[in-house]
Amino acid sequence: MRVLVLTQYFPPEAGGPQVRLGAMCRELADRGHEVEVVTAMPNYPEGEIRSEYKGKLYVRDTYEGIPVHRLWLYTSKGAGIKRVINFLSFAATSLIGLFKSQRPDYIFTSSPPLFLGIPSVLASKVWGVPLIFNVADLWPDSARHLDLITNEFLLGLGEALEHWIYRDSDFVCAVTEGIRDTLKQEKRVNEEKLLFLPNGVDTETFSPRSYDQSLAEDLGVEDKWTILYAGTHGYAHGLDVALDTAGRLGSEDIHFLLVGGGSEKDRLVRRADEMDLSNLTFLDPVSPETVGQLYSIADAGLSTLRDSPLFEGTRPAKVLAAMSTGTPVLYSGHGEGARMVRDVGAGTVTPPQDAEALADAIKYLRQNPKEAGEMGSRGREFVMEHYSWKVLVGEWLEQLNRKTQEG
């Protein structure tokens, strides 16, 4: 089977979608399938095309032996009209990459951005091949609920585009159970079209490791109870709760490491400086392998989300990474991810944006190391059984084959 993957986000960029899609492509290739990728010039989360790709419209590249077509786009970070132009520019230039690719058996398109549905549907019709539209975040619902777009005319256009893409896709693939339910119940996507491919984790990259003393010393946390947040610093993540909690725990021997980039990072760094937080360190985005090593010095992994009904169907990939390393999870938020942590017994769950509750949870884990260790062990066992990419991609391919035959 030949699969053409269209995505704006792909390695070597750091971030949840990049890690997820890179792992999926690698697993498909390992199973003997042919994979080709059309993506943007690496620019996320800095919002600037990396030096080796600057000034170029098109670059043919490879990722672990997989052919990759990289296209220019207008770079931007954050929300607003510039971000919309960013999405639209890649939707336009991606057509070059699509038709430089071999005719596939399936097109697999990752959304957001929703606009990638336009070139995907066109390519699907020209080639006469099935389109799998993968929904990792419900747009324009997210834009509406987070007040990123308030113009009702624009939101209406987005909803019309969404309806057209779902209608003309052969399959619509959900990343969480909540998204799957919304697609079926609210978006009226036919059950026969629905596929399910949740976030997974590379259980080798993210595995329990011995404490890296030199890394801890380099970061100045060798004698500290360390909390690691490794992921995007965006509006939806509500990372102010980490700063507020660090402020509450200033007198404790506890340190926060916030690793990654995103639209909110500059503001968060300024706020941390204004608060004079000596127990919180920001680090630039790093490779998944380095994140795996950072977990060796972490006593807990942190995941945060804003208080919004939008996140009822959210299951952050960073939770699975922490669980896979045997690290207990501190989950600040509601929804599917919170239920998973609670049901597995892999950590503690506190209300979103509640710094007092998060501080209490941190103190509890620190004072109960045996229980924290048991949480980590349960998380690792659960991930190995249910959420390795080998397991997930295998189950997804079975769904795809079955529904293709039924169709």
Tab-separated table of C-alpha atoms in Angstrom:
chain	number	residue	atom	x	y	z
A	1	MET	CA	0.000	0.000	0.000
A	2	ARG	CA	1.265	3.474	-0.896
A	3	VAL	CA	0.265	6.298	1.470
A	4	LEU	CA	0.778	10.001	0.768
A	5	VAL	CA	0.769	12.059	3.978
A	6	LEU	CA	-0.081	15.779	3.767
A	7	THR	CA	0.677	17.792	6.888
A	8	GLN	CA	1.882	21.293	7.708
A	9	TYR	CA	3.802	19.949	10.725
A	10	PHE	CA	6.514	17.298	10.496
A	11	PRO	CA	9.976	16.470	11.895
A	12	PRO	CA	12.577	17.864	12.368
A	13	GLU	CA	10.166	20.327	14.001
A	14	ALA	CA	9.393	19.628	17.660
A	15	GLY	CA	5.824	19.236	18.866
A	16	GLY	CA	3.030	16.746	19.414
A	17	PRO	CA	1.729	16.554	15.802
A	18	GLN	CA	5.265	16.242	14.449
A	19	VAL	CA	6.158	13.397	16.796
A	20	ARG	CA	2.833	11.640	16.165
A	21	LEU	CA	3.018	11.816	12.366
A	22	GLY	CA	6.711	10.950	12.254
A	23	ALA	CA	6.040	7.848	14.361
A	24	MET	CA	3.042	6.829	12.244
A	25	CYS	CA	5.022	7.157	9.007
A	26	ARG	CA	7.927	5.183	10.478
A	27	GLU	CA	5.636	2.386	11.650
A	28	LEU	CA	3.902	2.168	8.260
A	29	ALA	CA	7.286	1.984	6.522
A	30	ASP	CA	8.484	-0.677	8.974
A	31	ARG	CA	5.430	-2.745	8.015
A	32	GLY	CA	6.459	-2.637	4.356
A	33	HIS	CA	4.133	0.118	3.138
A	34	GLU	CA	5.401	2.898	0.858
A	35	VAL	CA	5.097	6.328	2.462
A	36	GLU	CA	5.628	9.779	0.956
A	37	VAL	CA	5.178	13.097	2.790
A	38	VAL	CA	4.239	16.601	1.627
A	39	THR	CA	4.910	19.209	4.299
A	40	ALA	CA	6.084	22.766	4.968
A	41	MET	CA	9.618	24.070	5.341
A	42	PRO	CA	10.588	23.540	9.014
A	43	ASN	CA	9.530	26.695	10.870
A	44	TYR	CA	7.523	25.678	13.940
A	45	PRO	CA	7.357	26.875	16.724
A	46	GLU	CA	9.808	29.720	16.085
A	47	GLY	CA	7.754	31.107	13.195
A	48	GLU	CA	10.858	31.375	11.010
A	49	ILE	CA	12.050	29.030	8.266
A	50	ARG	CA	15.268	27.334	9.278
A	51	SER	CA	18.422	28.657	7.638
A	52	GLU	CA	19.147	25.638	5.410
A	53	TYR	CA	15.682	25.950	3.815
A	54	LYS	CA	15.407	29.736	3.530
A	55	GLY	CA	14.765	31.331	0.162
A	56	LYS	CA	13.534	28.125	-1.442
A	57	LEU	CA	10.117	27.288	-2.830
A	58	TYR	CA	10.616	23.510	-2.897
A	59	VAL	CA	13.069	21.044	-1.364
A	60	ARG	CA	13.042	17.279	-1.768
A	61	ASP	CA	14.183	15.744	1.505
A	62	THR	CA	14.087	12.441	3.383
A	63	TYR	CA	13.037	11.405	6.888
A	64	GLU	CA	14.395	8.050	8.001
A	65	GLY	CA	14.421	6.923	4.390
A	66	ILE	CA	10.923	8.288	3.654
A	67	PRO	CA	10.699	10.789	0.733
A	68	VAL	CA	9.601	14.244	1.925
A	69	HIS	CA	8.537	17.189	-0.255
A	70	ARG	CA	8.950	20.493	1.608
A	71	LEU	CA	7.229	23.677	0.406
A	72	TRP	CA	7.522	27.368	1.215
A	73	LEU	CA	4.884	29.034	3.362
A	74	TYR	CA	4.296	32.451	4.890
A	75	THR	CA	5.591	32.096	8.444
A	76	SER	CA	3.764	33.318	11.514
A	77	LYS	CA	3.078	32.307	15.084
A	78	GLY	CA	0.142	33.050	17.323
A	79	ALA	CA	-3.412	33.755	16.210
A	80	GLY	CA	-5.008	36.370	13.973
A	81	ILE	CA	-4.989	37.139	10.268
A	82	LYS	CA	-1.275	36.367	9.855
A	83	ARG	CA	-1.894	32.847	11.112
A	84	VAL	CA	-4.728	32.416	8.611
A	85	ILE	CA	-2.381	33.575	5.806
A	86	ASN	CA	0.176	31.074	7.110
A	87	PHE	CA	-2.345	28.239	6.742
A	88	LEU	CA	-3.619	29.398	3.344
A	89	SER	CA	-0.126	29.839	1.901
A	90	PHE	CA	0.812	26.249	2.621
A	91	ALA	CA	-2.542	24.972	1.373
A	92	ALA	CA	-1.642	26.658	-1.943
A	93	THR	CA	2.024	25.617	-2.249
A	94	SER	CA	1.283	22.072	-1.070
A	95	LEU	CA	-0.267	21.444	-4.499
A	96	ILE	CA	3.263	21.531	-5.917
A	97	GLY	CA	4.369	18.784	-3.545
A	98	LEU	CA	1.251	16.705	-4.130
A	99	PHE	CA	1.771	16.525	-7.860
A	100	LYS	CA	5.497	15.895	-7.522
A	101	SER	CA	4.531	12.773	-5.560
A	102	GLN	CA	3.699	9.356	-6.939
A	103	ARG	CA	0.035	8.478	-7.274
A	104	PRO	CA	-0.842	6.904	-3.905
A	105	ASP	CA	-3.390	4.323	-2.857
A	106	TYR	CA	-4.545	6.655	-0.054
A	107	ILE	CA	-4.070	10.334	0.797
A	108	PHE	CA	-3.800	10.904	4.547
A	109	THR	CA	-4.251	14.576	5.489
A	110	SER	CA	-3.701	15.887	9.006
A	111	SER	CA	-5.858	18.757	10.317
A	112	PRO	CA	-5.466	21.398	11.640
A	113	PRO	CA	-5.137	23.414	9.560
A	114	LEU	CA	-8.571	22.752	8.111
A	115	PHE	CA	-7.560	24.494	4.867
A	116	LEU	CA	-5.459	21.468	3.875
A	117	GLY	CA	-8.752	19.784	3.051
A	118	ILE	CA	-8.977	21.896	-0.116
A	119	PRO	CA	-5.846	20.574	-1.926
A	120	SER	CA	-6.537	17.102	-0.473
A	121	VAL	CA	-10.024	16.850	-1.958
A	122	LEU	CA	-8.752	18.189	-5.293
A	123	ALA	CA	-5.868	15.687	-5.432
A	124	SER	CA	-8.179	12.862	-4.390
A	125	LYS	CA	-10.547	13.627	-7.261
A	126	VAL	CA	-7.784	14.120	-9.852
A	127	TRP	CA	-6.053	10.853	-8.917
A	128	GLY	CA	-9.264	8.965	-8.159
A	129	VAL	CA	-7.918	7.711	-4.823
A	130	PRO	CA	-9.496	7.667	-1.339
A	131	LEU	CA	-8.905	10.573	1.065
A	132	ILE	CA	-8.453	9.976	4.796
A	133	PHE	CA	-8.969	13.279	6.629
A	134	ASN	CA	-7.382	13.053	10.084
A	135	VAL	CA	-8.927	15.354	12.718
A	136	ALA	CA	-6.605	16.138	15.630
A	137	ASP	CA	-8.464	19.309	16.627
A	138	LEU	CA	-11.965	20.451	15.706
A	139	TRP	CA	-11.771	23.655	13.690
A	140	PRO	CA	-13.478	26.078	13.546
A	141	ASP	CA	-14.927	24.951	16.915
A	142	SER	CA	-11.600	25.641	18.641
A	143	ALA	CA	-11.374	29.132	17.178
A	144	ARG	CA	-14.912	29.910	18.352
A	145	HIS	CA	-14.591	28.570	21.913
A	146	LEU	CA	-11.174	30.144	22.515
A	147	ASP	CA	-12.263	33.482	20.986
A	148	LEU	CA	-9.409	33.270	18.475
A	149	ILE	CA	-11.911	34.243	15.753
A	150	THR	CA	-15.021	36.219	16.712
A	151	ASN	CA	-16.282	37.250	13.268
A	152	GLU	CA	-19.413	35.166	12.667
A	153	PHE	CA	-19.112	35.465	8.895
A	154	LEU	CA	-15.606	33.954	8.948
A	155	LEU	CA	-16.718	31.250	11.371
A	156	GLY	CA	-19.628	30.442	9.079
A	157	LEU	CA	-17.261	30.090	6.132
A	158	GLY	CA	-15.103	27.777	8.224
A	159	GLU	CA	-18.079	25.605	9.111
A	160	ALA	CA	-19.114	25.404	5.458
A	161	LEU	CA	-15.583	24.366	4.488
A	162	GLU	CA	-15.543	21.778	7.263
A	163	HIS	CA	-18.844	20.282	6.058
A	164	TRP	CA	-17.599	20.096	2.453
A	165	ILE	CA	-14.340	18.376	3.459
A	166	TYR	CA	-16.061	15.768	5.643
A	167	ARG	CA	-18.614	15.098	2.904
A	168	ASP	CA	-15.985	14.640	0.185
A	169	SER	CA	-13.539	12.609	2.287
A	170	ASP	CA	-13.761	8.848	1.960
A	171	PHE	CA	-12.766	8.431	5.604
A	172	VAL	CA	-12.627	10.829	8.564
A	173	CYS	CA	-10.177	9.758	11.255
A	174	ALA	CA	-10.443	10.929	14.886
A	175	VAL	CA	-7.546	11.287	17.313
A	176	THR	CA	-9.640	11.093	20.500
A	177	GLU	CA	-12.888	9.445	21.548
A	178	GLY	CA	-14.379	12.893	22.171
A	179	ILE	CA	-13.576	14.058	18.638
A	180	ARG	CA	-14.989	10.805	17.256
A	181	ASP	CA	-18.237	11.309	19.175
A	182	THR	CA	-18.514	14.930	18.007
A	183	LEU	CA	-17.882	13.945	14.396
A	184	LYS	CA	-20.638	11.356	14.592
A	185	GLN	CA	-23.240	13.151	16.712
A	186	GLU	CA	-22.781	16.849	15.883
A	187	LYS	CA	-21.004	16.879	12.513
A	188	ARG	CA	-23.179	14.038	11.163
A	189	VAL	CA	-20.269	12.090	9.698
A	190	ASN	CA	-21.472	8.633	8.702
A	191	GLU	CA	-20.320	5.794	10.936
A	192	GLU	CA	-19.009	3.916	7.875
A	193	LYS	CA	-16.525	6.758	7.267
A	194	LEU	CA	-15.147	7.015	10.794
A	195	LEU	CA	-11.707	5.705	11.720
A	196	PHE	CA	-9.921	6.008	15.062
A	197	LEU	CA	-6.163	6.543	15.488
A	198	PRO	CA	-5.415	7.997	18.946
A	199	ASN	CA	-2.154	9.540	20.059
A	200	GLY	CA	0.467	6.937	20.778
A	201	VAL	CA	4.018	6.946	22.035
A	202	ASP	CA	7.396	5.567	21.043
A	203	THR	CA	7.936	3.236	23.993
A	204	GLU	CA	11.662	2.918	23.252
A	205	THR	CA	12.429	6.637	23.020
A	206	PHE	CA	10.244	7.202	26.084
A	207	SER	CA	11.273	4.443	28.471
A	208	PRO	CA	12.332	4.324	32.126
A	209	ARG	CA	15.995	5.331	32.441
A	210	SER	CA	18.531	5.696	35.201
A	211	TYR	CA	18.925	9.166	36.682
A	212	ASP	CA	21.186	11.363	34.510
A	213	GLN	CA	23.250	13.083	37.176
A	214	SER	CA	25.263	15.216	34.770
A	215	LEU	CA	22.113	16.482	33.033
A	216	ALA	CA	20.561	17.361	36.385
A	217	GLU	CA	23.713	19.232	37.396
A	218	ASP	CA	23.827	21.112	34.090
A	219	LEU	CA	20.251	22.288	34.675
A	220	GLY	CA	20.802	23.049	38.361
A	221	VAL	CA	18.142	20.617	39.605
A	222	GLU	CA	20.278	17.833	41.070
A	223	ASP	CA	18.921	18.401	44.580
A	224	LYS	CA	15.386	19.384	43.543
A	225	TRP	CA	12.062	17.571	43.175
A	226	THR	CA	11.662	18.240	39.452
A	227	ILE	CA	8.473	18.708	37.415
A	228	LEU	CA	8.798	18.476	33.620
A	229	TYR	CA	6.443	20.081	31.110
A	230	ALA	CA	7.540	19.148	27.579
A	231	GLY	CA	5.288	20.481	24.836
A	232	THR	CA	3.746	23.471	23.139
A	233	HIS	CA	3.408	26.722	25.079
A	234	GLY	CA	0.159	27.841	23.453
A	235	TYR	CA	-2.959	29.669	24.522
A	236	ALA	CA	-4.970	26.461	24.873
A	237	HIS	CA	-2.474	25.005	27.345
A	238	GLY	CA	-3.017	27.642	30.023
A	239	LEU	CA	0.544	27.426	31.337
A	240	ASP	CA	0.022	30.385	33.645
A	241	VAL	CA	-1.094	27.793	36.187
A	242	ALA	CA	2.461	26.425	36.246
A	243	LEU	CA	3.861	29.901	36.959
A	244	ASP	CA	1.262	30.574	39.650
A	245	THR	CA	1.977	27.200	41.251
A	246	ALA	CA	5.718	27.831	41.157
A	247	GLY	CA	5.059	31.126	42.916
A	248	ARG	CA	3.134	29.314	45.656
A	249	LEU	CA	5.928	26.767	46.102
A	250	GLY	CA	8.777	29.243	46.084
A	251	SER	CA	9.982	28.216	49.512
A	252	GLU	CA	9.858	24.497	48.689
A	253	ASP	CA	12.723	22.475	47.210
A	254	ILE	CA	10.776	22.014	43.965
A	255	HIS	CA	11.716	23.073	40.430
A	256	PHE	CA	9.727	23.346	37.190
A	257	LEU	CA	11.320	22.682	33.778
A	258	LEU	CA	9.196	24.021	30.885
A	259	VAL	CA	10.528	22.708	27.572
A	260	GLY	CA	9.232	23.753	24.163
A	261	GLY	CA	8.013	26.764	22.221
A	262	GLY	CA	4.778	28.329	21.093
A	263	SER	CA	2.740	31.486	20.685
A	264	GLU	CA	2.540	32.155	24.439
A	265	LYS	CA	6.148	31.460	25.378
A	266	ASP	CA	7.527	35.004	25.132
A	267	ARG	CA	4.715	36.313	27.321
A	268	LEU	CA	5.197	33.514	29.849
A	269	VAL	CA	8.936	34.191	30.043
A	270	ARG	CA	8.280	37.886	30.680
A	271	ARG	CA	5.709	37.066	33.348
A	272	ALA	CA	8.060	34.629	35.084
A	273	ASP	CA	10.720	37.342	35.154
A	274	GLU	CA	8.234	39.817	36.624
A	275	MET	CA	7.312	37.240	39.283
A	276	ASP	CA	11.029	36.630	39.969
A	277	LEU	CA	10.559	32.857	39.850
A	278	SER	CA	13.837	31.181	40.728
A	279	ASN	CA	12.263	27.713	40.789
A	280	LEU	CA	11.189	27.636	37.136
A	281	THR	CA	13.356	27.277	34.026
A	282	PHE	CA	12.364	27.633	30.379
A	283	LEU	CA	14.213	25.506	27.823
A	284	ASP	CA	14.102	25.665	24.026
A	285	PRO	CA	12.421	22.900	21.990
A	286	VAL	CA	14.493	19.719	21.835
A	287	SER	CA	14.308	16.378	20.051
A	288	PRO	CA	12.084	13.565	21.371
A	289	GLU	CA	15.242	11.685	22.340
A	290	THR	CA	16.350	14.583	24.542
A	291	VAL	CA	12.871	14.831	26.079
A	292	GLY	CA	13.144	11.130	26.907
A	293	GLN	CA	16.429	11.823	28.674
A	294	LEU	CA	14.924	14.782	30.541
A	295	TYR	CA	12.285	12.462	31.976
A	296	SER	CA	15.095	10.541	33.684
A	297	ILE	CA	15.568	13.487	36.049
A	298	ALA	CA	11.845	14.280	36.432
A	299	ASP	CA	9.849	13.294	39.498
A	300	ALA	CA	6.577	14.152	37.737
A	301	GLY	CA	5.346	15.041	34.254
A	302	LEU	CA	3.006	18.024	33.929
A	303	SER	CA	0.122	18.494	31.491
A	304	THR	CA	-2.117	21.586	31.598
A	305	LEU	CA	-5.189	22.823	29.707
A	306	ARG	CA	-7.420	25.864	29.978
A	307	ASP	CA	-10.884	25.564	31.470
A	308	SER	CA	-13.047	25.108	28.377
A	309	PRO	CA	-15.649	22.547	27.257
A	310	LEU	CA	-13.643	22.374	24.045
A	311	PHE	CA	-11.078	20.167	25.781
A	312	GLU	CA	-13.566	17.519	26.860
A	313	GLY	CA	-12.279	15.373	23.993
A	314	THR	CA	-8.582	16.177	24.394
A	315	ARG	CA	-5.930	13.599	25.238
A	316	PRO	CA	-2.503	15.348	25.255
A	317	ALA	CA	0.364	13.302	23.816
A	318	LYS	CA	2.692	14.555	26.568
A	319	VAL	CA	0.680	12.502	29.074
A	320	LEU	CA	1.526	9.303	27.207
A	321	ALA	CA	5.211	10.274	27.049
A	322	ALA	CA	5.331	10.736	30.817
A	323	MET	CA	3.477	7.479	31.435
A	324	SER	CA	5.761	5.597	29.048
A	325	THR	CA	8.822	6.683	31.035
A	326	GLY	CA	7.252	5.493	34.289
A	327	THR	CA	6.835	9.057	35.540
A	328	PRO	CA	3.681	9.979	37.518
A	329	VAL	CA	1.475	12.563	35.823
A	330	LEU	CA	0.244	15.883	37.213
A	331	TYR	CA	-2.809	16.665	35.085
A	332	SER	CA	-4.370	20.119	35.403
A	333	GLY	CA	-7.557	19.978	33.355
A	334	HIS	CA	-10.821	18.211	32.573
A	335	GLY	CA	-11.889	15.802	29.865
A	336	GLU	CA	-10.667	12.636	28.223
A	337	GLY	CA	-7.029	13.008	29.239
A	338	ALA	CA	-7.961	13.592	32.862
A	339	ARG	CA	-10.201	10.518	32.879
A	340	MET	CA	-7.437	8.356	31.430
A	341	VAL	CA	-4.918	9.429	34.087
A	342	ARG	CA	-7.489	8.899	36.831
A	343	ASP	CA	-8.786	5.556	35.527
A	344	VAL	CA	-5.311	4.101	35.044
A	345	GLY	CA	-4.125	5.478	38.391
A	346	ALA	CA	-1.100	7.004	36.651
A	347	GLY	CA	-1.071	10.310	38.515
A	348	THR	CA	-3.182	13.062	40.025
A	349	VAL	CA	-5.867	15.218	38.408
A	350	THR	CA	-6.684	18.766	39.497
A	351	PRO	CA	-9.173	21.325	38.136
A	352	PRO	CA	-7.914	23.464	35.245
A	353	GLN	CA	-6.170	26.730	36.097
A	354	ASP	CA	-6.300	25.946	39.838
A	355	ALA	CA	-2.816	26.703	41.173
A	356	GLU	CA	-3.705	25.932	44.779
A	357	ALA	CA	-4.971	22.438	43.908
A	358	LEU	CA	-1.939	21.769	41.701
A	359	ALA	CA	0.431	22.869	44.471
A	360	ASP	CA	-1.324	20.505	46.906
A	361	ALA	CA	-1.042	17.621	44.414
A	362	ILE	CA	2.681	18.283	44.006
A	363	LYS	CA	3.196	18.275	47.754
A	364	TYR	CA	1.245	15.023	48.049
A	365	LEU	CA	3.354	13.206	45.444
A	366	ARG	CA	6.558	14.494	46.964
A	367	GLN	CA	5.543	13.320	50.431
A	368	ASN	CA	4.429	9.894	49.144
A	369	PRO	CA	7.260	8.581	46.926
A	370	LYS	CA	6.116	4.957	47.135
A	371	GLU	CA	2.668	5.833	45.810
A	372	ALA	CA	4.195	8.086	43.139
A	373	GLY	CA	6.384	5.192	42.008
A	374	GLU	CA	3.366	2.887	41.777
A	375	MET	CA	1.562	5.487	39.649
A	376	GLY	CA	4.530	5.572	37.282
A	377	SER	CA	4.628	1.782	37.012
A	378	ARG	CA	0.903	1.584	36.249
A	379	GLY	CA	1.290	4.217	33.544
A	380	ARG	CA	4.156	2.365	31.851
A	381	GLU	CA	2.301	-0.953	31.922
A	382	PHE	CA	-0.858	0.630	30.463
A	383	VAL	CA	0.996	2.350	27.618
A	384	MET	CA	2.945	-0.770	26.678
A	385	GLU	CA	-0.291	-2.740	26.387
A	386	HIS	CA	-2.474	-0.189	24.621
A	387	TYR	CA	-0.613	2.845	23.254
A	388	SER	CA	2.608	1.819	21.539
A	389	TRP	CA	2.609	2.893	17.893
A	390	LYS	CA	3.015	-0.719	16.808
A	391	VAL	CA	-0.278	-1.632	18.487
A	392	LEU	CA	-2.178	1.488	17.392
A	393	VAL	CA	-1.121	1.488	13.729
A	394	GLY	CA	-1.865	-2.233	13.499
A	395	GLU	CA	-5.399	-1.716	14.833
A	396	TRP	CA	-5.896	1.299	12.537
A	397	LEU	CA	-4.861	-0.648	9.442
A	398	GLU	CA	-7.346	-3.373	10.374
A	399	GLN	CA	-10.110	-0.734	10.600
A	400	LEU	CA	-9.102	0.756	7.241
A	401	ASN	CA	-8.978	-2.624	5.478
A	402	ARG	CA	-12.321	-3.698	6.925
A	403	LYS	CA	-14.133	-0.481	6.020
A	404	THR	CA	-12.563	-0.380	2.561
A	405	GLN	CA	-13.837	-3.898	1.887
A	406	GLU	CA	-17.280	-3.050	3.286
A	407	GLY	CA	-17.449	0.031	1.064
